[in-house]
Coordinates of C-alpha atoms in Angstrom, one line a residue:
M1 CA 80.2 -198.8 -29.5
S2 CA 81.6 -202.2 -30.5
E3 CA 82.9 -201.4 -33.9
P4 CA 85.6 -198.8 -34.8
F5 CA 84.6 -195.3 -35.9
L6 CA 84.1 -195.1 -39.7
P7 CA 84.9 -191.6 -41.1
Y8 CA 83.2 -190.2 -44.1
G9 CA 86.5 -189.7 -45.9
R10 CA 90.1 -190.8 -45.4
Q11 CA 93.4 -190.7 -47.3
S12 CA 94.9 -193.8 -48.8
I13 CA 98.7 -194.0 -48.4
G14 CA 100.7 -196.8 -49.8
D15 CA 104.3 -197.9 -49.7
D16 CA 105.1 -196.1 -53.0
D17 CA 103.8 -192.9 -51.4
L18 CA 106.1 -193.4 -48.4
A19 CA 109.1 -194.1 -50.6
A20 CA 108.5 -191.0 -52.7
V21 CA 108.4 -188.8 -49.7
A22 CA 111.5 -190.5 -48.1
E23 CA 113.4 -190.0 -51.4
V24 CA 112.9 -186.2 -51.2
L25 CA 113.7 -186.1 -47.5
R26 CA 117.1 -187.7 -48.3
G27 CA 117.8 -185.3 -51.1
D28 CA 118.8 -181.6 -51.4
W29 CA 115.4 -180.1 -51.9
L30 CA 112.6 -179.9 -49.3
T31 CA 110.9 -176.7 -50.6
T32 CA 110.8 -175.5 -54.2
G33 CA 112.7 -178.0 -56.3
P34 CA 112.4 -180.6 -59.1
A35 CA 109.5 -182.4 -57.4
V36 CA 107.3 -179.3 -57.8
Q37 CA 107.9 -179.2 -61.6
R38 CA 107.3 -182.9 -61.8
F39 CA 104.1 -182.7 -60.0
E40 CA 102.9 -179.8 -62.1
A41 CA 103.7 -181.8 -65.2
D42 CA 101.9 -184.9 -63.8
L43 CA 98.8 -182.8 -63.1
A44 CA 98.9 -181.4 -66.6
A45 CA 98.7 -185.0 -67.9
Q46 CA 95.4 -185.3 -66.0
T47 CA 93.9 -182.1 -67.4
G48 CA 94.4 -182.6 -71.2
G49 CA 97.7 -180.9 -71.1
T50 CA 96.5 -177.7 -69.4
P51 CA 99.5 -176.3 -67.3
A52 CA 99.3 -176.3 -63.6
V53 CA 100.6 -174.1 -60.7
A54 CA 100.9 -176.0 -57.4
V55 CA 100.0 -174.2 -54.2
T56 CA 99.6 -174.9 -50.5
S57 CA 95.8 -175.7 -50.4
G58 CA 92.6 -175.6 -52.3
T59 CA 91.8 -172.3 -50.5
A60 CA 95.1 -170.9 -51.7
A61 CA 94.3 -172.1 -55.2
L62 CA 91.1 -170.1 -55.2
H63 CA 92.8 -167.0 -53.7
V64 CA 95.6 -167.3 -56.4
A65 CA 93.1 -167.9 -59.2
Y66 CA 91.1 -164.8 -58.3
A67 CA 94.3 -162.8 -58.1
A68 CA 95.3 -164.1 -61.6
A69 CA 91.9 -162.9 -62.8
G70 CA 92.7 -159.4 -61.5
L71 CA 89.8 -159.4 -59.1
G72 CA 89.4 -156.4 -56.8
P73 CA 87.1 -153.9 -55.2
G74 CA 84.1 -153.0 -57.4
D75 CA 84.2 -156.4 -59.1
E76 CA 81.6 -159.1 -58.7
V77 CA 81.8 -162.9 -58.7
V78 CA 78.7 -165.0 -59.4
A79 CA 79.1 -168.1 -57.3
S80 CA 77.3 -171.2 -56.1
P81 CA 76.3 -171.2 -52.4
M82 CA 76.5 -175.0 -52.2
T83 CA 80.2 -175.3 -51.4
F84 CA 82.7 -174.8 -48.7
V85 CA 83.0 -171.2 -47.7
A86 CA 86.4 -170.7 -49.4
T87 CA 84.9 -170.5 -52.9
A88 CA 83.3 -167.2 -51.8
S89 CA 85.6 -166.0 -49.1
A90 CA 88.7 -166.1 -51.3
A91 CA 86.9 -163.6 -53.6
A92 CA 85.7 -161.4 -50.8
L93 CA 89.3 -161.2 -49.5
H94 CA 90.2 -159.5 -52.8
G95 CA 87.5 -156.9 -52.1
A96 CA 85.0 -158.3 -54.6
K97 CA 81.3 -158.7 -54.0
V98 CA 80.0 -162.2 -54.1
V99 CA 76.6 -162.6 -55.9
F100 CA 75.2 -166.0 -55.0
A101 CA 73.1 -167.8 -57.7
D102 CA 70.9 -170.8 -57.0
V103 CA 71.8 -174.4 -57.8
E104 CA 70.1 -177.1 -59.8
P105 CA 67.8 -179.0 -57.5
D106 CA 69.1 -182.4 -58.5
T107 CA 72.9 -182.0 -58.8
G108 CA 73.6 -179.2 -56.4
N109 CA 75.7 -177.5 -59.1
L110 CA 75.4 -173.9 -60.2
D111 CA 72.3 -173.4 -62.4
P112 CA 73.3 -171.6 -65.6
H113 CA 69.9 -169.8 -65.8
A114 CA 70.3 -168.5 -62.3
A115 CA 73.9 -167.5 -63.0
R116 CA 72.8 -165.6 -66.1
A117 CA 70.2 -163.7 -64.1
A118 CA 72.9 -162.7 -61.5
L119 CA 75.1 -161.1 -64.1
T120 CA 75.8 -157.4 -64.0
S121 CA 78.2 -155.0 -65.8
R122 CA 80.6 -155.6 -62.8
T123 CA 80.7 -159.4 -63.1
K124 CA 84.3 -160.4 -63.6
V125 CA 84.2 -164.2 -62.7
V126 CA 81.5 -166.9 -62.8
A127 CA 82.6 -169.5 -60.2
A128 CA 81.1 -173.0 -60.7
V129 CA 81.6 -175.8 -58.3
D130 CA 81.7 -179.5 -59.2
Y131 CA 79.6 -180.6 -56.3
A132 CA 80.4 -184.1 -54.9
G133 CA 82.6 -184.7 -58.0
H134 CA 79.9 -184.3 -60.6
P135 CA 81.0 -181.7 -63.2
A136 CA 78.9 -178.6 -63.5
E137 CA 77.2 -177.6 -66.7
L138 CA 80.4 -176.1 -68.0
D139 CA 79.4 -175.5 -71.7
E140 CA 76.3 -173.6 -70.7
L141 CA 78.2 -171.7 -68.0
R142 CA 80.9 -170.8 -70.5
T143 CA 78.3 -169.2 -72.6
V144 CA 77.0 -167.3 -69.6
A145 CA 80.4 -166.1 -68.6
D146 CA 81.3 -165.1 -72.2
S147 CA 78.1 -163.1 -72.5
A148 CA 79.3 -160.8 -69.6
G149 CA 83.0 -160.7 -70.7
A150 CA 83.8 -162.6 -67.5
L151 CA 86.2 -165.5 -66.8
L152 CA 84.8 -168.9 -66.0
L153 CA 86.3 -170.5 -62.9
E154 CA 85.8 -174.1 -62.1
D155 CA 86.2 -175.0 -58.4
A156 CA 87.1 -178.7 -59.0
A157 CA 88.2 -179.5 -55.4
H158 CA 86.0 -182.6 -55.7
S159 CA 86.5 -183.7 -59.3
I160 CA 90.0 -184.2 -60.5
G161 CA 90.0 -187.3 -62.7
G162 CA 86.4 -186.6 -63.9
S163 CA 85.3 -185.4 -67.3
W164 CA 82.4 -183.5 -68.9
R165 CA 81.3 -184.5 -72.4
G166 CA 84.5 -186.3 -73.1
R167 CA 86.8 -183.5 -71.9
P168 CA 88.8 -183.8 -68.7
V169 CA 88.2 -181.6 -65.7
G170 CA 90.8 -178.9 -65.9
S171 CA 90.5 -178.3 -69.6
L172 CA 87.1 -176.5 -69.8
A173 CA 87.3 -173.3 -67.8
D174 CA 89.6 -170.3 -67.9
L175 CA 90.8 -171.1 -64.5
T176 CA 90.3 -174.4 -62.6
T177 CA 91.3 -175.0 -59.0
F178 CA 92.0 -178.3 -57.2
S179 CA 92.3 -179.3 -53.6
F180 CA 94.5 -182.2 -52.3
F181 CA 93.4 -182.2 -48.7
A182 CA 93.5 -185.6 -46.9
T183 CA 89.9 -186.5 -47.7
K184 CA 90.0 -185.5 -51.4
N185 CA 90.4 -187.8 -54.4
L186 CA 94.2 -187.6 -54.0
T187 CA 96.2 -186.0 -51.3
T188 CA 99.4 -184.0 -50.6
A189 CA 98.3 -183.7 -47.0
E190 CA 97.5 -180.0 -47.6
G191 CA 97.8 -178.7 -51.1
G192 CA 96.1 -177.5 -54.3
A193 CA 96.7 -176.2 -57.8
V194 CA 95.5 -173.7 -60.3
V195 CA 95.4 -174.8 -63.9
S196 CA 94.8 -172.6 -67.0
A197 CA 95.4 -172.7 -70.7
S198 CA 96.2 -168.9 -70.6
E199 CA 99.9 -168.1 -70.2
R200 CA 98.9 -164.6 -68.9
L201 CA 96.8 -166.1 -66.2
L202 CA 99.5 -168.7 -65.3
E203 CA 102.2 -166.0 -65.1
R204 CA 100.0 -164.0 -62.7
A205 CA 99.2 -167.1 -60.6
R206 CA 102.9 -168.0 -60.4
A207 CA 103.8 -164.5 -59.3
F208 CA 101.1 -164.3 -56.7
R209 CA 102.0 -167.6 -55.1
N210 CA 105.6 -166.4 -54.6
H211 CA 105.1 -162.9 -53.0
G212 CA 104.9 -161.2 -56.4
L213 CA 108.7 -161.5 -56.8
V214 CA 110.2 -160.5 -60.2
R215 CA 113.6 -162.0 -60.8
D216 CA 113.7 -161.6 -64.6
R217 CA 116.2 -158.7 -65.1
A218 CA 114.4 -157.7 -68.4
A219 CA 111.2 -157.1 -66.4
Q220 CA 112.8 -155.4 -63.4
R221 CA 112.6 -151.6 -62.9
Y222 CA 116.1 -151.4 -61.4
P223 CA 118.0 -154.3 -62.9
D224 CA 121.5 -152.9 -62.2
E225 CA 121.4 -153.5 -58.5
G226 CA 123.3 -156.8 -58.8
G227 CA 122.8 -160.5 -59.3
W228 CA 121.0 -160.8 -56.0
H229 CA 118.3 -158.3 -57.0
Q230 CA 114.6 -159.1 -57.0
E231 CA 111.6 -156.8 -57.0
V232 CA 107.9 -156.9 -56.0
H233 CA 105.7 -155.1 -58.6
A234 CA 102.3 -156.3 -57.1
F235 CA 101.6 -157.9 -53.8
G236 CA 101.5 -161.7 -53.5
L237 CA 101.8 -164.3 -50.7
N238 CA 103.8 -167.4 -50.0
Y239 CA 101.6 -170.2 -51.4
R240 CA 104.4 -172.5 -52.6
L241 CA 103.8 -176.2 -52.2
P242 CA 107.1 -177.9 -51.1
D243 CA 108.9 -180.7 -52.9
V244 CA 108.2 -183.2 -50.2
L245 CA 104.4 -182.8 -50.6
C246 CA 104.7 -182.6 -54.4
A247 CA 106.5 -186.0 -54.4
L248 CA 103.5 -187.4 -52.5
G249 CA 101.2 -185.9 -55.0
S250 CA 102.9 -187.4 -58.0
S251 CA 102.9 -190.8 -56.4
Q252 CA 99.1 -190.4 -55.6
L253 CA 98.4 -189.4 -59.2
R254 CA 99.6 -192.8 -60.3
R255 CA 96.8 -194.3 -58.3
L256 CA 94.1 -191.9 -59.4
A257 CA 92.4 -194.2 -61.8
E258 CA 92.4 -196.9 -59.2
F259 CA 90.9 -194.5 -56.7
K260 CA 88.2 -193.5 -59.2
R261 CA 87.2 -197.1 -59.9
R262 CA 86.8 -197.9 -56.2
R263 CA 84.9 -194.7 -55.4
A264 CA 82.5 -195.5 -58.4
A265 CA 82.0 -199.1 -57.2
I266 CA 81.1 -197.9 -53.7
H267 CA 78.8 -195.3 -55.1
T268 CA 77.0 -197.9 -57.3
R269 CA 76.5 -200.2 -54.3
Y270 CA 74.9 -197.4 -52.3
D271 CA 72.7 -196.5 -55.3
K272 CA 71.4 -200.1 -55.6
A273 CA 71.0 -200.5 -51.9
F274 CA 68.8 -197.4 -51.5
A275 CA 66.9 -197.5 -54.8
D276 CA 63.8 -199.0 -53.2
L277 CA 64.0 -197.1 -49.9
D278 CA 61.2 -194.7 -49.2
G279 CA 62.4 -191.5 -47.6
V280 CA 65.7 -191.0 -49.5
R281 CA 66.8 -189.8 -52.9
T282 CA 70.1 -191.0 -54.4
P283 CA 72.4 -188.8 -56.5
V284 CA 71.9 -188.3 -60.2
T285 CA 74.4 -188.5 -63.0
R286 CA 73.7 -186.2 -66.0
A287 CA 74.2 -187.4 -69.6
G288 CA 77.8 -186.5 -70.6
A289 CA 79.1 -186.5 -67.1
D290 CA 81.9 -188.9 -65.9
P291 CA 82.1 -188.0 -62.3
M292 CA 85.0 -188.5 -59.9
W293 CA 82.8 -189.2 -56.9
H294 CA 84.2 -187.4 -53.9
L295 CA 81.0 -187.5 -51.9
Y296 CA 78.0 -189.7 -51.8
P297 CA 75.3 -187.0 -51.1
L298 CA 72.2 -189.0 -50.0
R299 CA 69.1 -186.8 -49.8
V300 CA 67.0 -187.6 -46.8
L301 CA 63.4 -186.5 -47.2
D302 CA 60.5 -185.5 -44.8
G303 CA 62.7 -183.6 -42.4
R304 CA 64.5 -186.7 -41.1
R305 CA 68.1 -185.8 -42.1
R306 CA 69.2 -184.8 -38.6
A307 CA 67.6 -187.9 -37.0
L308 CA 69.5 -190.1 -39.5
F309 CA 72.7 -188.2 -38.9
D310 CA 72.4 -188.7 -35.1
H311 CA 71.4 -192.4 -35.6
L312 CA 74.5 -193.1 -37.8
R313 CA 76.9 -191.1 -35.6
G314 CA 75.6 -193.1 -32.7
L315 CA 76.6 -196.3 -34.5
G316 CA 80.1 -194.9 -35.1
I317 CA 79.5 -194.0 -38.8
G318 CA 81.0 -190.6 -39.4
V319 CA 78.5 -189.1 -41.8
Q320 CA 78.8 -185.4 -42.7
V321 CA 76.7 -182.6 -44.1
N322 CA 78.1 -180.8 -47.1
Y323 CA 77.4 -177.8 -47.0
I324 CA 75.7 -175.1 -45.1
P325 CA 74.8 -172.5 -47.8
V326 CA 77.7 -170.1 -47.8
Y327 CA 75.6 -167.0 -47.2
W328 CA 74.2 -168.5 -44.0
H329 CA 77.6 -168.0 -42.3
P330 CA 77.5 -165.0 -40.0
V331 CA 80.4 -163.4 -41.8
F332 CA 78.2 -163.1 -44.9
E333 CA 75.1 -162.4 -42.8
D334 CA 76.9 -159.4 -41.4
L335 CA 77.5 -158.2 -44.9
G336 CA 73.7 -158.1 -45.6
Y337 CA 73.1 -161.5 -47.1
R338 CA 69.8 -163.1 -45.9
R339 CA 68.4 -166.6 -45.8
G340 CA 65.9 -167.4 -48.5
L341 CA 68.3 -166.1 -51.2
C342 CA 68.7 -169.4 -53.0
P343 CA 65.7 -171.8 -52.3
N344 CA 67.1 -174.8 -54.2
A345 CA 70.4 -174.6 -52.3
E346 CA 68.6 -174.3 -49.0
R347 CA 66.4 -177.3 -49.7
F348 CA 69.3 -179.3 -50.9
Y349 CA 71.2 -178.5 -47.7
S350 CA 68.2 -179.4 -45.5
E351 CA 68.2 -182.9 -47.0
Q352 CA 71.9 -183.7 -47.8
L353 CA 73.9 -186.3 -45.9
S354 CA 77.3 -187.5 -47.0
L355 CA 77.9 -191.2 -46.4
P356 CA 81.4 -192.7 -46.0
L357 CA 83.2 -192.8 -49.4
F358 CA 86.9 -193.4 -49.8
P359 CA 89.1 -196.0 -51.6
D360 CA 90.1 -198.0 -48.6
L361 CA 86.5 -198.6 -47.5
T362 CA 86.1 -202.4 -47.3
E363 CA 83.0 -204.3 -48.5
S364 CA 82.1 -205.1 -44.9
D365 CA 82.3 -201.3 -44.2
V366 CA 79.9 -200.6 -47.0
D367 CA 77.6 -203.4 -45.8
R368 CA 77.7 -201.8 -42.3
V369 CA 76.7 -198.4 -43.7
I370 CA 73.9 -199.8 -45.9
T371 CA 72.5 -202.0 -43.1
S372 CA 72.6 -199.0 -40.7
V373 CA 70.8 -196.7 -43.1
R374 CA 68.1 -199.2 -44.0
S375 CA 67.5 -200.1 -40.4
F376 CA 66.7 -196.5 -39.6
F377 CA 63.9 -196.6 -42.1
G378 CA 62.7 -200.1 -40.9
A379 CA 63.8 -201.8 -44.1

């Protein structure tokens, strides 16, 4: 292999990011301090003013959001299977039953009609995923959730910075979760957030990320123990994102618009390069959607996805497949889920291939990907 390996995703770290982290390291706070509050405020500026609760990962954000929703045994969550397993496993860890509903065949997002058909009297949350950064049909899904008296959760791990019908991601659902993993649209190394316009849900999220500790004397059962006293009224976990990583997040947020422009430009180049190519289908953009493209999900037809995957990997191009339908994982199979449950999702998976897409991808890198894909098809 004469050229360096090209990953499908990679963080972009600049001098300002390094300086922001170094400033915290020289200060008094490494864990929960002023950088956390600043990062949460900076996030709210991206979500139309919707308040944010920073946590340690996108998975933690989902676990916290389901806790804030009061999810427990006997409850059901209607969810998309075209996602990373955490969207469903975080609900299952609260004891809830996950009811998978099929996706739209073109976007890979949760189909509102399928979601409605999956509702029962036990549905507590409808969990949509903004697949690849394209917002889900959030207005229709809001109607679906409301019809069951359920909360709408938007798993926006891919889509911070995007919008749906003029409204920013994070301002549309009852609960929205973000991920700031290294390959995401901005990074805190590991990290995530829960955002909500509901003060009740925010209070529950803040409590769960901090062991459920109650420090407010007015709310304590035994407030006369002393100034040191704290109580746990409901179980939680330590999901606090530290100052040092929040400082990185605030710095990254200042570059989010730049990241979005670059991702969109690469996405457009791929679209144009493959428009005439038999054997593939390029991603769609629905009217009203302003995606923050996290993935470029090329659809490879005629059963040739694996061959193209192996071809590109052999050339040092780190393509990926996103995702195996969640209920195909043995942990869900062992709970009784069977293949064939969501035909659109399974077909989407069988064709999907993520091409490299990240802000620091150079024009020559993009040329290399395009040439390699086209050469596979003899074009």
